[in-house]
PDB file of C-alpha atoms in Angstrom:
ATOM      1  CA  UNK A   1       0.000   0.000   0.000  1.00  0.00           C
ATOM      2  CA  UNK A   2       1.507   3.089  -1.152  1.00  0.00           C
ATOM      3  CA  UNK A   3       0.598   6.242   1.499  1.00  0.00           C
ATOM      4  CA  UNK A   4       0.911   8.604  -1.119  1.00  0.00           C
ATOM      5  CA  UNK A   5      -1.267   6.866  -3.550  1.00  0.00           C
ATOM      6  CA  UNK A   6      -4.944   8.114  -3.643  1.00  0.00           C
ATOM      7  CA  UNK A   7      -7.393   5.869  -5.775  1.00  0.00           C
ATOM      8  CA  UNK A   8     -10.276   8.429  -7.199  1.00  0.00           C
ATOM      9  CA  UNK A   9     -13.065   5.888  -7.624  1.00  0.00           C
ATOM     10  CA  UNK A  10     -14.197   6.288 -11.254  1.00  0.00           C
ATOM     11  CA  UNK A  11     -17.869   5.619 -11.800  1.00  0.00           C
ATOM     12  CA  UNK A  12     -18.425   7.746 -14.835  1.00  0.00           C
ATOM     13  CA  UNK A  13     -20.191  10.378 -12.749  1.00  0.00           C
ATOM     14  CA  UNK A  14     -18.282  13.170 -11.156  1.00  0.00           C
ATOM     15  CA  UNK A  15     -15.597  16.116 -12.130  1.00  0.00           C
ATOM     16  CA  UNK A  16     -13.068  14.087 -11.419  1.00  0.00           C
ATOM     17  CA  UNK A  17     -10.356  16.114 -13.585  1.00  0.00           C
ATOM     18  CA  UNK A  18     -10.353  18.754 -11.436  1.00  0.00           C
ATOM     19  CA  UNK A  19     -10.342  17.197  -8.493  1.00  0.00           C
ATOM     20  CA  UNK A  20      -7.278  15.095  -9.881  1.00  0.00           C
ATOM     21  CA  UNK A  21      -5.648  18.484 -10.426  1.00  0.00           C
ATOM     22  CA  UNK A  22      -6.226  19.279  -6.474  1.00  0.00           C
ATOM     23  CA  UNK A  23      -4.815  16.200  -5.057  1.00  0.00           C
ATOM     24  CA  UNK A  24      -1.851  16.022  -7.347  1.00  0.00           C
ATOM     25  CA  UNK A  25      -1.139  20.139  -6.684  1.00  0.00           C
ATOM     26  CA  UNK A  26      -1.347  18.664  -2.424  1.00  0.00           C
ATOM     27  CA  UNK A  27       1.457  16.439  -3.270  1.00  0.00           C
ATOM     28  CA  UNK A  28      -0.072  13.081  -3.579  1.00  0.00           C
ATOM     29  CA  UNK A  29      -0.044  10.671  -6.107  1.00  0.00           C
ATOM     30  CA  UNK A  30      -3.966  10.475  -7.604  1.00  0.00           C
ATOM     31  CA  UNK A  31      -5.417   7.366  -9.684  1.00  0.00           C
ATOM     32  CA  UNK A  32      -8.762   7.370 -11.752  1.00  0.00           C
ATOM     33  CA  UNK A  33      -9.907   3.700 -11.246  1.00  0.00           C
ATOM     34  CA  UNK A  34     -12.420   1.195 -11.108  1.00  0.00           C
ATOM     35  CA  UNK A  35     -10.416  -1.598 -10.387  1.00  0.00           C
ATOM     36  CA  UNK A  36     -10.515  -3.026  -7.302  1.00  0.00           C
ATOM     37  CA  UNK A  37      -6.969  -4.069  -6.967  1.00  0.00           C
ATOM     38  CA  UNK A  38      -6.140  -0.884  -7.631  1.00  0.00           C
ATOM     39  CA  UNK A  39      -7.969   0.789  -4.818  1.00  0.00           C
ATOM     40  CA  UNK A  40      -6.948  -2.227  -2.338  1.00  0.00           C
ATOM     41  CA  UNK A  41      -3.564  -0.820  -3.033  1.00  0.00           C
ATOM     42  CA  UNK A  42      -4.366   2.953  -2.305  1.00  0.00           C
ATOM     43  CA  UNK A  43      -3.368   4.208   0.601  1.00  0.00           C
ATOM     44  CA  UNK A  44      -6.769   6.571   0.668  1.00  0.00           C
ATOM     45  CA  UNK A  45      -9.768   6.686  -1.151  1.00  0.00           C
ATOM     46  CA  UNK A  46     -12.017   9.585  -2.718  1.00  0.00           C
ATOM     47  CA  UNK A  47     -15.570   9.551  -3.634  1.00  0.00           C
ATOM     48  CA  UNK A  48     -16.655  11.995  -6.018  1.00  0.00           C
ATOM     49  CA  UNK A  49     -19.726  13.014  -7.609  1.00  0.00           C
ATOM     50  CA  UNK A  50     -22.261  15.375  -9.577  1.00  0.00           C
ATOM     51  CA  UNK A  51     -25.745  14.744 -10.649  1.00  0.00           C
ATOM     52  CA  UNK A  52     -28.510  12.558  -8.917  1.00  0.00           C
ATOM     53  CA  UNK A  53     -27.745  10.321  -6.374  1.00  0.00           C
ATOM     54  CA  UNK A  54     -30.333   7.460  -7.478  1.00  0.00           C
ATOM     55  CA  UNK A  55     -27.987   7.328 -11.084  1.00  0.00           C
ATOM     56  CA  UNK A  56     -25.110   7.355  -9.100  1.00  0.00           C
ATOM     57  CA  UNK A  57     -25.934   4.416  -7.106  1.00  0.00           C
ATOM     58  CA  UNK A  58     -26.747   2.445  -9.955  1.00  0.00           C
ATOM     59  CA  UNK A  59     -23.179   2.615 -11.434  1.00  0.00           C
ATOM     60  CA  UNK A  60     -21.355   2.556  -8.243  1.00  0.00           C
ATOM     61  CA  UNK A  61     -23.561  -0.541  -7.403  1.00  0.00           C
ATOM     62  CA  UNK A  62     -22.737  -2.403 -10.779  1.00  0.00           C
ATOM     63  CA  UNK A  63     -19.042  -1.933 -10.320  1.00  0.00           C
ATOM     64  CA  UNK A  64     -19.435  -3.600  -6.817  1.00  0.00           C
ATOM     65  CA  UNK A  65     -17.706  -0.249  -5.437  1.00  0.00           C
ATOM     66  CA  UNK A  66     -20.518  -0.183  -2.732  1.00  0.00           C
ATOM     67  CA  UNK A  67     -19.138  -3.440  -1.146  1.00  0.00           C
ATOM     68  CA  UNK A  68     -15.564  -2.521  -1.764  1.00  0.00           C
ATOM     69  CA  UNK A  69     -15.665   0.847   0.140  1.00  0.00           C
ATOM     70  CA  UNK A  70     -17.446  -1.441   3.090  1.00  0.00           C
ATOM     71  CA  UNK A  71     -14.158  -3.411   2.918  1.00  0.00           C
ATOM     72  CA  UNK A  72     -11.670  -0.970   2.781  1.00  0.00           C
ATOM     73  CA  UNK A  73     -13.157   0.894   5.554  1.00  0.00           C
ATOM     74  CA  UNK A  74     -13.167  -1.920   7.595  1.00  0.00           C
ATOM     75  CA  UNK A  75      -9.459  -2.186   7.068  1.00  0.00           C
ATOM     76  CA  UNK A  76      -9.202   1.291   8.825  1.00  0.00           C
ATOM     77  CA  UNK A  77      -8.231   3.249   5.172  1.00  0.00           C
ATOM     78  CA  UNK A  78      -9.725   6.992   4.920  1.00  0.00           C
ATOM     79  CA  UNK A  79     -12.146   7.445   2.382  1.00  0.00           C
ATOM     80  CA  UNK A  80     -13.896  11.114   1.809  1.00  0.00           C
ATOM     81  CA  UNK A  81     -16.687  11.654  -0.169  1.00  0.00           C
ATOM     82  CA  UNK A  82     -17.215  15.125  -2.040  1.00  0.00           C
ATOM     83  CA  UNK A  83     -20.487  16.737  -2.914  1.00  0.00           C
ATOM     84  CA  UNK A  84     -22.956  14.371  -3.996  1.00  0.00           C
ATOM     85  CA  UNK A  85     -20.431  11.624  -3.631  1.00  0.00           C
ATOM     86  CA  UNK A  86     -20.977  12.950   0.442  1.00  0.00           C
ATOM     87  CA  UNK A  87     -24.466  11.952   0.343  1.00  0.00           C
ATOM     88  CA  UNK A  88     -23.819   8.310  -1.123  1.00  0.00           C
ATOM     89  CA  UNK A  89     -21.988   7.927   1.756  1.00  0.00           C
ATOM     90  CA  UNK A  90     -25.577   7.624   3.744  1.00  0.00           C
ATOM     91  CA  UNK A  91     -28.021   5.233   3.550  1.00  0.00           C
ATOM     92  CA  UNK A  92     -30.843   6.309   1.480  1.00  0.00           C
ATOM     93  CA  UNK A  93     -31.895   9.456  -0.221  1.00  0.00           C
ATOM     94  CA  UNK A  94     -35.463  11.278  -1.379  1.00  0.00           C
ATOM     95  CA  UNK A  95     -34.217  11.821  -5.094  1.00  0.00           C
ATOM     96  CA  UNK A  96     -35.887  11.051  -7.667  1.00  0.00           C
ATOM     97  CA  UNK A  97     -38.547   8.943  -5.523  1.00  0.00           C
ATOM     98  CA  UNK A  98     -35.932   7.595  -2.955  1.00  0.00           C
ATOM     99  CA  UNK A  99     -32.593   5.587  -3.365  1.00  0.00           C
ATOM    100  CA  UNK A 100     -30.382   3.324  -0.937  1.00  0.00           C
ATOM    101  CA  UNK A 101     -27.296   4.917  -0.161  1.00  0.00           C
ATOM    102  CA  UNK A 102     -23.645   2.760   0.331  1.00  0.00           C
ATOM    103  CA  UNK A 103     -25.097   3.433   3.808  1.00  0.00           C
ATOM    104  CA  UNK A 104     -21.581   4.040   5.493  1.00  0.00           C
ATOM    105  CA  UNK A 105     -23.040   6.248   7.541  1.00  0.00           C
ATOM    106  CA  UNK A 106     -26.582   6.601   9.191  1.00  0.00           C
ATOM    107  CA  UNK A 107     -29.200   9.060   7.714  1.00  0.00           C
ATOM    108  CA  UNK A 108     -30.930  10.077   4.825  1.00  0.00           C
ATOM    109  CA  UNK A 109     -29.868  12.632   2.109  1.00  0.00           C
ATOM    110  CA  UNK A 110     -32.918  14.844   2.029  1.00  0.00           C
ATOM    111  CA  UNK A 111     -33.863  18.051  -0.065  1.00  0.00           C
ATOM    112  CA  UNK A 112     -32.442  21.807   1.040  1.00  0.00           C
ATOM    113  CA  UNK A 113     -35.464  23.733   2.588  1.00  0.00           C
ATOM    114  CA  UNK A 114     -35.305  27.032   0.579  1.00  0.00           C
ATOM    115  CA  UNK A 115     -37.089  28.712  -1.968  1.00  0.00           C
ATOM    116  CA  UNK A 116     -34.796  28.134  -4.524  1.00  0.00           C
ATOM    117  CA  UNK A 117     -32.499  25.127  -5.703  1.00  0.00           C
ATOM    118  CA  UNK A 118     -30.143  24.243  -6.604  1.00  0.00           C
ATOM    119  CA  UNK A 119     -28.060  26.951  -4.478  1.00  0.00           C
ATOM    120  CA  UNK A 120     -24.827  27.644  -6.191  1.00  0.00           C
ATOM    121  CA  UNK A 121     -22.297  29.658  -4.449  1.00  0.00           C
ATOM    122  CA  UNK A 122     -19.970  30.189  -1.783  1.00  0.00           C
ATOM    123  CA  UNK A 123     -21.592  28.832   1.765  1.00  0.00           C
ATOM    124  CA  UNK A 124     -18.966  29.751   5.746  1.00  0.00           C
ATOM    125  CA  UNK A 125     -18.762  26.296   7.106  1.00  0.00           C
ATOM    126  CA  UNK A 126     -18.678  26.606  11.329  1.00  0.00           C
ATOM    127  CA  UNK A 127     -17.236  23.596  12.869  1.00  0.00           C
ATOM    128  CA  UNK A 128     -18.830  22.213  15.995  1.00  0.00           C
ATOM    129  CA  UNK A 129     -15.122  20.701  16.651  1.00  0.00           C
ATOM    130  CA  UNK A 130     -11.315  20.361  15.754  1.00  0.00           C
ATOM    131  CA  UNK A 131     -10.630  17.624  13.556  1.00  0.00           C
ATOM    132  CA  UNK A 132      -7.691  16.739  11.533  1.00  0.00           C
ATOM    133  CA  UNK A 133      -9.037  17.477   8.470  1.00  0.00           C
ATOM    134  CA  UNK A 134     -10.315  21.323   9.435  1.00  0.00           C
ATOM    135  CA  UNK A 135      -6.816  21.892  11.003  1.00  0.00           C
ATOM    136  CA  UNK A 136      -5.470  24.804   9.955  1.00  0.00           C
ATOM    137  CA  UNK A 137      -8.585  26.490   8.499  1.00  0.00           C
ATOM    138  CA  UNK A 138     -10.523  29.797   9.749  1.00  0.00           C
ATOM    139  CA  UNK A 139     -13.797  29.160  11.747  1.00  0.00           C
ATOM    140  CA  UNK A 140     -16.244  30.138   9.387  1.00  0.00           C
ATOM    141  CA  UNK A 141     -14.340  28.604   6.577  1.00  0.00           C
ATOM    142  CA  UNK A 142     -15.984  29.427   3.063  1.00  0.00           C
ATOM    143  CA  UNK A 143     -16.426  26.879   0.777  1.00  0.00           C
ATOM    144  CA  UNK A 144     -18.012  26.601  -2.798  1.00  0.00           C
ATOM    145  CA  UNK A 145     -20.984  24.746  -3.275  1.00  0.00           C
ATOM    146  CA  UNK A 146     -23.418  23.030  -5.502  1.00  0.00           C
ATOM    147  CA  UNK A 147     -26.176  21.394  -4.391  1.00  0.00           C
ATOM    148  CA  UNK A 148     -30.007  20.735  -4.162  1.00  0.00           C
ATOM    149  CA  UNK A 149     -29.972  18.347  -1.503  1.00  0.00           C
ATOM    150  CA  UNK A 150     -27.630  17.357   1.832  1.00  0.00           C
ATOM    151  CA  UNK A 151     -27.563  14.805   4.191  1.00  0.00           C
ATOM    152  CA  UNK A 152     -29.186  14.562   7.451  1.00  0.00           C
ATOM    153  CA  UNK A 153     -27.231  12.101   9.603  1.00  0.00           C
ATOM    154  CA  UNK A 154     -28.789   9.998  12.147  1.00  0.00           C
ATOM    155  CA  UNK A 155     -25.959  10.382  14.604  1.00  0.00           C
ATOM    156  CA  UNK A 156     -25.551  14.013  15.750  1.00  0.00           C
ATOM    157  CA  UNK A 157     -21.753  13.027  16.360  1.00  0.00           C
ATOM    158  CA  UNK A 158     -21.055  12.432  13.026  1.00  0.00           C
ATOM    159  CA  UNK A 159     -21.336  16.245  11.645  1.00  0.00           C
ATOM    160  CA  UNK A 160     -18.547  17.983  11.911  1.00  0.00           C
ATOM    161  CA  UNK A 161     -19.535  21.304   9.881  1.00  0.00           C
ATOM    162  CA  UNK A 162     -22.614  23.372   9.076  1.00  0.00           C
ATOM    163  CA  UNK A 163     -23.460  26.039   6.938  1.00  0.00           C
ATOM    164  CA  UNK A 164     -26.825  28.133   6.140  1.00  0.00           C
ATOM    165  CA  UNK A 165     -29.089  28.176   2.612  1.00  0.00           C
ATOM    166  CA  UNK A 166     -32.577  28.673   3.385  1.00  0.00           C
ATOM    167  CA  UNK A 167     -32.164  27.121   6.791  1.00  0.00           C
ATOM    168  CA  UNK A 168     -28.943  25.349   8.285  1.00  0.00           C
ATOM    169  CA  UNK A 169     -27.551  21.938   6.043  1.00  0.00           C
ATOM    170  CA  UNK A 170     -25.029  19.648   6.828  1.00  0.00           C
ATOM    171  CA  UNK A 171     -21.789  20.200   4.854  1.00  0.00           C
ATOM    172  CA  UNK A 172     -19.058  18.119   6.632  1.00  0.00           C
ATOM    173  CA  UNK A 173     -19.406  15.019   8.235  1.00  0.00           C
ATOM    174  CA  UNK A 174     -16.609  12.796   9.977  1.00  0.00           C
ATOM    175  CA  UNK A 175     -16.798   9.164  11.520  1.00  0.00           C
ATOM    176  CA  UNK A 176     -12.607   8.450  11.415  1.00  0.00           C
ATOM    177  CA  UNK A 177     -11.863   6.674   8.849  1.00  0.00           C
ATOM    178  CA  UNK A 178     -15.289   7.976   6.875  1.00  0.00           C
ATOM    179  CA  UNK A 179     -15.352  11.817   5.867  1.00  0.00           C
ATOM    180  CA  UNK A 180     -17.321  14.153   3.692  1.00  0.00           C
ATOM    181  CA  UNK A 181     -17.702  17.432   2.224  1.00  0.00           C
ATOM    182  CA  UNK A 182     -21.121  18.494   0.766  1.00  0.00           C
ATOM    183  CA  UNK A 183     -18.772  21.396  -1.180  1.00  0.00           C
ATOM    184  CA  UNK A 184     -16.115  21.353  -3.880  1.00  0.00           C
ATOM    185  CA  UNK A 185     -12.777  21.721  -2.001  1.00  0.00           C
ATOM    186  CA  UNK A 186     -11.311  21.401  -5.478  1.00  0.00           C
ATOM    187  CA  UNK A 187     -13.222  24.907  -6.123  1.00  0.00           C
ATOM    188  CA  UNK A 188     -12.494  26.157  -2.929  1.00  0.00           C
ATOM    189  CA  UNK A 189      -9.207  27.900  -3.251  1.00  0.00           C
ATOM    190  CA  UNK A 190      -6.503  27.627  -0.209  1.00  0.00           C
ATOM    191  CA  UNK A 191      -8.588  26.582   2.194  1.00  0.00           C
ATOM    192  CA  UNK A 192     -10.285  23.759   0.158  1.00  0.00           C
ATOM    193  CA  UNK A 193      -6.870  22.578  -0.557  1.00  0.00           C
ATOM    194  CA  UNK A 194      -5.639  22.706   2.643  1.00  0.00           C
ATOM    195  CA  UNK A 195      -8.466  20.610   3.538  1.00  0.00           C
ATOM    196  CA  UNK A 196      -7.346  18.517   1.027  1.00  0.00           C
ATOM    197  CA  UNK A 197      -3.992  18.360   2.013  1.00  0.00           C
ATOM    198  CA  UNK A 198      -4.943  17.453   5.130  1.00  0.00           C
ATOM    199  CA  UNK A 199      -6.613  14.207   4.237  1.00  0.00           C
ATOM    200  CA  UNK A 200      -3.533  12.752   2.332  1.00  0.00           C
ATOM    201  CA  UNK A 201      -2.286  13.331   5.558  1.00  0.00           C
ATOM    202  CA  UNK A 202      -4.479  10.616   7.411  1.00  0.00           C
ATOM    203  CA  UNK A 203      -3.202   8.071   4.317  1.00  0.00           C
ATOM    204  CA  UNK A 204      -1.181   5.083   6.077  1.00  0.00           C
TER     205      UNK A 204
END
């Protein structure tokens, strides 16, 4: 397993150049894949994502990715899910008349209350604690974001950041070694890569 080696899981749904870009400019060593062996080798894993969740879960389901991210997280490795690949991280969502999630962590992925979606823009993130990956960063901490719907985790422990559109949303969770961002850190300047940065950090 090579520490420096991220696997970007590739499920033909996501911006995943860009976010290749990000992890490379951190200093680690990014792979677009698929292939299992592959990932088992990876010293961390990202999950990204754009579009509906329901679609998403479909391909990530066909791949047998769901069952491999079950595995590799039970082998202790960190794996963070961005934007909407955040919410496959939970178990079921209201999209497009209701999805199961990987279901790594509890809750459901529900629709932003506000009167008008999708919100696109720059959201302050306030942590409720320090964490390894928000070390470093301001408290607010801007991010960029994109999104019509966010997760609403069963286990209050489990968020780690908050931000407001139309009411408050979830935008980072953490369970160690599970993470996610409902932003782009990619499109979040310094302080979305230092975020970054942080996270090849936690690699083994």
């Amino acid at each position: 397993m090579s520490p420096r080696r991220i696997a970007i899981l590739d499920y033909g749904m996501g911006n995943l150049r860009s976010v290749y870009k990000a992890l490379e400019h951190v200093g680690a060593e990014p792979e677009l894949t698929s292939d299992h062996a592959l990932v088992r080798e990876a010293g961390a894993i990202v999950l990204p994502g754009v579009g509906a969740m329901p679609k998403a879960m479909e391909r990530v389901r066909e791949l047998g990715l769901d069952e491999l991210l079950h595995e590799r997280v039970g082998a202790g490795v960190p794996v963070i899910g961005l934007c909407m690949g955040m919410q496959l991280l939970f178990e079921s969502t209201t999209e497009h008349g209701g999805a199961e999630g990987i279901g790594l962590l509890a809750g459901a992925v529900e629709q932003l209350d506000a009167p008008k979606i999708p919100q696109i823009g720059w959201n302050e993130v306030t942590w409720r604690r320090t964490s390894v990956i928000s070390e470093g960063l301001p408290d607010p901490c801007a991010f960029y974001h994109a999104n019509s719907f966010a997760p609403r985790p069963a286990n209050d422990e489990d968020v780690l950041g908050t931000a407001e559109y139309g009411g408050e949303f979830v935008s980072v969770v953490e369970r160690p070694p599970v993470y996610g961002l409902q932003s782009h850190p990619e499109k979040s300047g310094p302080d979305g890569l230092r975020l970054l940065r942080n996270f090849v950090g936690l690699a083994a």
